Amino acid sequence: MSDSPQDRDPADAPSRAVPTVATVEALVRSQMATALGGRRGMVEAGIPGMLFTILWLSTKQLQLALVVSLVAVGAAIVARLVQRSTLQYALNALFAIGIGWLFVRIAASSGGSESDQALAFFLPGILVSLGYTIVMAGSCLAGWPFIGFMLGSVTGDPTAWHDDKQIVRLCNRLTWVFLAPGAIGVLLQGPVWLLGWADVIDVDLAVLLVGTLRLGLGWPLRIASWSAMVWLLARNATPLGDDAEAPAQEA
């Protein structure tokens, strides 16, 4: 019986790209946690946009909504600096607000009302979700699912995972589940945004609907998506090369 991974001396570990893990699920779970920042990273990325939406819908004061969102990002950045931890997720939120503000200024320079400017703020998020949806869906259809490259970034070889059909199958499923919230958001928010921008429906109504969809549907969809991914990952049924034999021998 071979030694368990916990009993092995790290100095004796073979020099190779594949980490010593028992299942593909464990490896993907670890990489996803790193890439998405865990609960804290998701909160830092999502809270500023949520604050903007709530404040705009409740006060109709665009500048107040933007300032409070920026203050939230600034607080997250200061906390990260004090703790000397990564700024990646807070900076992602800052970038999103910055792009939203740019679209607001473009709408203002075109003579748009404050309601038009608020509607413009939501456009970058819709376009980014659309872009991610197209890229990730295309990667699945091409047989090179997006999640697989996340896996490859941990193993040190960005394409070696593609040699194992079981890994490809799992990554394909995870990618479809991962893209679902963004795709549904685009399908629902996109038409409403276009109707408001074209004055087919009242602009304030369009802002209300897009904001409500983003707040009321966005998080539940993300939670449902993550629950489905956790279920897939928790099954721990996909062997990763020769390491899959270790649990069977130890049992």
CSV table of C-alpha atoms in Angstrom, one decimal:
chain,number,residue,atom,x,y,z
A,1,MET,CA,0.0,0.0,0.0
A,2,SER,CA,1.4,3.4,-1.0
A,3,ASP,CA,1.7,6.3,1.4
A,4,SER,CA,-1.2,8.7,1.5
A,5,PRO,CA,-0.6,12.2,0.1
A,6,GLN,CA,-0.5,13.5,3.7
A,7,ASP,CA,2.3,11.2,4.7
A,8,ARG,CA,4.6,12.0,1.8
A,9,ASP,CA,7.6,14.3,2.3
A,10,PRO,CA,7.2,17.3,0.0
A,11,ALA,CA,10.9,17.0,-0.8
A,12,ASP,CA,10.3,13.5,-2.2
A,13,ALA,CA,7.5,14.7,-4.5
A,14,PRO,CA,8.1,14.1,-8.2
A,15,SER,CA,8.8,17.1,-10.4
A,16,ARG,CA,5.7,17.2,-12.6
A,17,ALA,CA,2.9,19.6,-13.5
A,18,VAL,CA,0.0,17.6,-12.1
A,19,PRO,CA,-0.7,18.3,-8.4
A,20,THR,CA,-1.2,15.3,-6.1
A,21,VAL,CA,-5.0,15.2,-5.7
A,22,ALA,CA,-7.4,12.2,-5.8
A,23,THR,CA,-10.0,13.6,-8.1
A,24,VAL,CA,-10.5,16.1,-10.9
A,25,GLU,CA,-13.3,17.7,-8.8
A,26,ALA,CA,-10.9,18.5,-5.9
A,27,LEU,CA,-8.5,20.2,-8.4
A,28,VAL,CA,-11.2,22.2,-10.1
A,29,ARG,CA,-12.7,23.2,-6.8
A,30,SER,CA,-9.4,24.5,-5.6
A,31,GLN,CA,-8.7,26.5,-8.7
A,32,MET,CA,-12.2,28.0,-8.9
A,33,ALA,CA,-11.9,29.2,-5.3
A,34,THR,CA,-8.6,30.9,-6.2
A,35,ALA,CA,-9.8,32.4,-9.5
A,36,LEU,CA,-13.1,33.8,-8.0
A,37,GLY,CA,-11.8,34.9,-4.7
A,38,GLY,CA,-14.2,32.9,-2.5
A,39,ARG,CA,-17.1,34.6,-0.7
A,40,ARG,CA,-15.1,37.8,0.0
A,41,GLY,CA,-14.0,38.3,-3.6
A,42,MET,CA,-17.6,37.8,-4.8
A,43,VAL,CA,-18.9,40.3,-2.2
A,44,GLU,CA,-16.2,42.9,-3.2
A,45,ALA,CA,-17.1,42.5,-6.8
A,46,GLY,CA,-20.9,42.6,-6.4
A,47,ILE,CA,-21.7,45.0,-3.5
A,48,PRO,CA,-20.7,48.3,-5.3
A,49,GLY,CA,-23.0,47.6,-8.3
A,50,MET,CA,-25.8,46.5,-5.9
A,51,LEU,CA,-25.4,49.7,-3.9
A,52,PHE,CA,-25.7,51.8,-7.1
A,53,THR,CA,-28.8,50.0,-8.2
A,54,ILE,CA,-30.5,50.3,-4.8
A,55,LEU,CA,-29.6,54.0,-4.3
A,56,TRP,CA,-30.6,55.0,-7.8
A,57,LEU,CA,-34.0,53.2,-7.7
A,58,SER,CA,-34.7,54.7,-4.2
A,59,THR,CA,-33.4,58.3,-4.6
A,60,LYS,CA,-33.1,59.0,-8.3
A,61,GLN,CA,-29.8,60.7,-7.5
A,62,LEU,CA,-27.2,59.5,-10.0
A,63,GLN,CA,-24.2,61.2,-8.4
A,64,LEU,CA,-25.1,59.9,-4.9
A,65,ALA,CA,-25.3,56.3,-6.3
A,66,LEU,CA,-22.0,56.6,-8.0
A,67,VAL,CA,-20.2,58.2,-5.0
A,68,VAL,CA,-21.5,55.6,-2.5
A,69,SER,CA,-20.5,52.8,-4.9
A,70,LEU,CA,-17.0,54.2,-5.1
A,71,VAL,CA,-16.8,54.6,-1.3
A,72,ALA,CA,-17.6,50.9,-0.9
A,73,VAL,CA,-14.8,50.0,-3.4
A,74,GLY,CA,-12.4,52.3,-1.6
A,75,ALA,CA,-13.2,50.7,1.8
A,76,ALA,CA,-12.5,47.3,0.3
A,77,ILE,CA,-9.2,48.5,-1.2
A,78,VAL,CA,-8.1,50.0,2.2
A,79,ALA,CA,-9.0,46.8,4.0
A,80,ARG,CA,-7.0,44.8,1.6
A,81,LEU,CA,-4.0,47.1,1.8
A,82,VAL,CA,-4.1,46.9,5.6
A,83,GLN,CA,-4.2,43.1,5.5
A,84,ARG,CA,-1.6,43.0,2.7
A,85,SER,CA,-3.9,40.7,0.6
A,86,THR,CA,-4.7,40.8,-3.1
A,87,LEU,CA,-6.5,43.8,-4.5
A,88,GLN,CA,-7.7,41.9,-7.6
A,89,TYR,CA,-11.4,41.6,-6.7
A,90,ALA,CA,-11.8,45.2,-5.3
A,91,LEU,CA,-10.0,46.5,-8.4
A,92,ASN,CA,-12.3,44.5,-10.6
A,93,ALA,CA,-15.3,46.3,-9.0
A,94,LEU,CA,-13.5,49.7,-9.4
A,95,PHE,CA,-13.0,49.0,-13.1
A,96,ALA,CA,-16.7,48.1,-13.5
A,97,ILE,CA,-17.8,51.3,-11.9
A,98,GLY,CA,-15.3,53.3,-13.9
A,99,ILE,CA,-16.6,51.8,-17.2
A,100,GLY,CA,-20.2,52.5,-16.0
A,101,TRP,CA,-19.3,56.1,-15.2
A,102,LEU,CA,-17.7,56.5,-18.7
A,103,PHE,CA,-21.0,55.3,-20.3
A,104,VAL,CA,-22.8,57.7,-18.0
A,105,ARG,CA,-20.7,60.6,-19.2
A,106,ILE,CA,-21.1,59.6,-22.9
A,107,ALA,CA,-24.9,59.6,-22.3
A,108,ALA,CA,-24.7,63.0,-20.6
A,109,SER,CA,-22.6,64.5,-23.4
A,110,SER,CA,-25.2,63.3,-25.9
A,111,GLY,CA,-27.9,65.3,-24.1
A,112,GLY,CA,-29.4,62.4,-22.2
A,113,SER,CA,-31.4,63.0,-19.1
A,114,GLU,CA,-30.4,61.6,-15.7
A,115,SER,CA,-32.6,58.6,-16.4
A,116,ASP,CA,-30.9,58.0,-19.7
A,117,GLN,CA,-27.6,58.2,-17.9
A,118,ALA,CA,-28.7,55.7,-15.3
A,119,LEU,CA,-29.8,53.4,-18.0
A,120,ALA,CA,-26.4,53.8,-19.7
A,121,PHE,CA,-24.7,52.7,-16.5
A,122,PHE,CA,-26.1,49.2,-16.9
A,123,LEU,CA,-25.0,48.7,-20.5
A,124,PRO,CA,-21.4,47.7,-19.8
A,125,GLY,CA,-22.5,44.9,-17.4
A,126,ILE,CA,-24.9,43.6,-20.1
A,127,LEU,CA,-22.2,43.7,-22.8
A,128,VAL,CA,-19.6,42.0,-20.6
A,129,SER,CA,-22.1,39.2,-19.7
A,130,LEU,CA,-22.9,38.8,-23.4
A,131,GLY,CA,-19.2,38.6,-24.3
A,132,TYR,CA,-18.5,36.0,-21.5
A,133,THR,CA,-21.6,34.0,-22.6
A,134,ILE,CA,-20.4,33.9,-26.2
A,135,VAL,CA,-16.8,33.0,-25.4
A,136,MET,CA,-17.7,30.3,-22.8
A,137,ALA,CA,-20.5,28.7,-24.9
A,138,GLY,CA,-18.2,28.8,-27.9
A,139,SER,CA,-15.4,27.1,-25.9
A,140,CYS,CA,-17.8,24.2,-25.0
A,141,LEU,CA,-19.0,23.8,-28.6
A,142,ALA,CA,-15.4,23.7,-29.7
A,143,GLY,CA,-14.6,21.0,-27.2
A,144,TRP,CA,-12.2,23.2,-25.2
A,145,PRO,CA,-14.4,24.3,-22.2
A,146,PHE,CA,-13.4,27.5,-20.4
A,147,ILE,CA,-13.1,25.8,-17.0
A,148,GLY,CA,-10.5,23.5,-18.4
A,149,PHE,CA,-8.1,26.5,-18.9
A,150,MET,CA,-8.7,27.5,-15.3
A,151,LEU,CA,-7.6,23.9,-14.4
A,152,GLY,CA,-4.6,24.2,-16.7
A,153,SER,CA,-3.4,27.4,-15.1
A,154,VAL,CA,-3.0,25.4,-11.8
A,155,THR,CA,-1.3,22.4,-13.3
A,156,GLY,CA,1.3,24.5,-15.2
A,157,ASP,CA,0.3,23.1,-18.5
A,158,PRO,CA,-2.7,25.0,-20.1
A,159,THR,CA,-3.7,22.2,-22.4
A,160,ALA,CA,-2.7,18.9,-20.9
A,161,TRP,CA,-6.1,18.5,-19.3
A,162,HIS,CA,-7.6,18.1,-22.7
A,163,ASP,CA,-6.0,14.7,-23.1
A,164,ASP,CA,-8.3,13.2,-20.5
A,165,LYS,CA,-11.9,12.8,-21.8
A,166,GLN,CA,-13.3,12.6,-18.2
A,167,ILE,CA,-11.7,15.9,-17.3
A,168,VAL,CA,-13.1,17.5,-20.5
A,169,ARG,CA,-16.5,16.1,-19.8
A,170,LEU,CA,-16.6,17.5,-16.3
A,171,CYS,CA,-15.2,20.9,-17.4
A,172,ASN,CA,-17.8,21.1,-20.1
A,173,ARG,CA,-20.6,20.6,-17.6
A,174,LEU,CA,-19.2,23.1,-15.2
A,175,THR,CA,-18.7,25.7,-17.9
A,176,TRP,CA,-22.4,25.5,-19.1
A,177,VAL,CA,-23.5,25.8,-15.5
A,178,PHE,CA,-21.1,28.7,-14.9
A,179,LEU,CA,-22.3,30.7,-17.9
A,180,ALA,CA,-26.0,30.2,-17.2
A,181,PRO,CA,-26.6,33.2,-14.9
A,182,GLY,CA,-24.9,35.7,-17.2
A,183,ALA,CA,-26.7,34.2,-20.3
A,184,ILE,CA,-30.1,34.4,-18.6
A,185,GLY,CA,-29.4,37.9,-17.4
A,186,VAL,CA,-28.6,39.1,-20.9
A,187,LEU,CA,-31.7,37.4,-22.3
A,188,LEU,CA,-33.9,39.2,-19.8
A,189,GLN,CA,-32.1,42.6,-19.3
A,190,GLY,CA,-30.9,43.1,-22.9
A,191,PRO,CA,-34.3,43.5,-24.5
A,192,VAL,CA,-35.6,45.8,-21.7
A,193,TRP,CA,-32.5,48.0,-22.0
A,194,LEU,CA,-33.0,48.3,-25.8
A,195,LEU,CA,-36.7,49.1,-25.4
A,196,GLY,CA,-35.9,51.8,-22.9
A,197,TRP,CA,-33.0,53.3,-25.0
A,198,ALA,CA,-35.3,53.4,-28.1
A,199,ASP,CA,-38.1,55.1,-26.0
A,200,VAL,CA,-40.5,52.2,-26.8
A,201,ILE,CA,-41.1,52.0,-23.0
A,202,ASP,CA,-40.5,54.8,-20.4
A,203,VAL,CA,-36.8,55.1,-19.6
A,204,ASP,CA,-37.5,55.2,-15.8
A,205,LEU,CA,-39.5,52.0,-16.2
A,206,ALA,CA,-36.6,50.4,-18.1
A,207,VAL,CA,-34.1,51.4,-15.4
A,208,LEU,CA,-36.5,50.0,-12.7
A,209,LEU,CA,-36.9,46.7,-14.6
A,210,VAL,CA,-33.2,46.3,-15.4
A,211,GLY,CA,-32.2,47.2,-11.9
A,212,THR,CA,-34.8,44.9,-10.4
A,213,LEU,CA,-33.8,42.0,-12.6
A,214,ARG,CA,-30.1,42.5,-11.7
A,215,LEU,CA,-30.8,42.6,-8.0
A,216,GLY,CA,-33.8,40.3,-7.7
A,217,LEU,CA,-32.7,37.6,-10.2
A,218,GLY,CA,-28.9,38.0,-10.4
A,219,TRP,CA,-28.0,36.7,-7.0
A,220,PRO,CA,-30.5,33.9,-6.9
A,221,LEU,CA,-29.3,32.7,-10.3
A,222,ARG,CA,-25.7,32.8,-9.1
A,223,ILE,CA,-26.6,30.9,-6.0
A,224,ALA,CA,-28.4,28.3,-8.0
A,225,SER,CA,-25.5,28.0,-10.4
A,226,TRP,CA,-23.0,27.6,-7.6
A,227,SER,CA,-25.2,25.1,-5.9
A,228,ALA,CA,-25.3,23.0,-9.1
A,229,MET,CA,-21.5,23.3,-9.5
A,230,VAL,CA,-20.9,22.3,-5.8
A,231,TRP,CA,-23.2,19.3,-6.4
A,232,LEU,CA,-21.1,18.3,-9.5
A,233,LEU,CA,-17.8,18.8,-7.6
A,234,ALA,CA,-19.0,17.1,-4.4
A,235,ARG,CA,-19.7,13.8,-6.3
A,236,ASN,CA,-15.9,13.2,-6.4
A,237,ALA,CA,-16.4,10.6,-9.0
A,238,THR,CA,-13.9,11.5,-11.8
A,239,PRO,CA,-10.4,10.0,-11.4
A,240,LEU,CA,-7.3,12.1,-12.1
A,241,GLY,CA,-4.8,9.8,-13.7
A,242,ASP,CA,-2.9,7.4,-11.5
A,243,ASP,CA,-3.7,9.3,-8.3
A,244,ALA,CA,-7.3,7.9,-8.5
A,245,GLU,CA,-5.9,4.5,-7.4
A,246,ALA,CA,-4.7,5.8,-4.0
A,247,PRO,CA,-8.1,6.0,-2.2
A,248,ALA,CA,-9.1,2.6,-3.4
A,249,GLN,CA,-5.8,1.1,-2.1
A,250,GLU,CA,-6.1,2.9,1.2
A,251,ALA,CA,-9.7,1.7,1.7
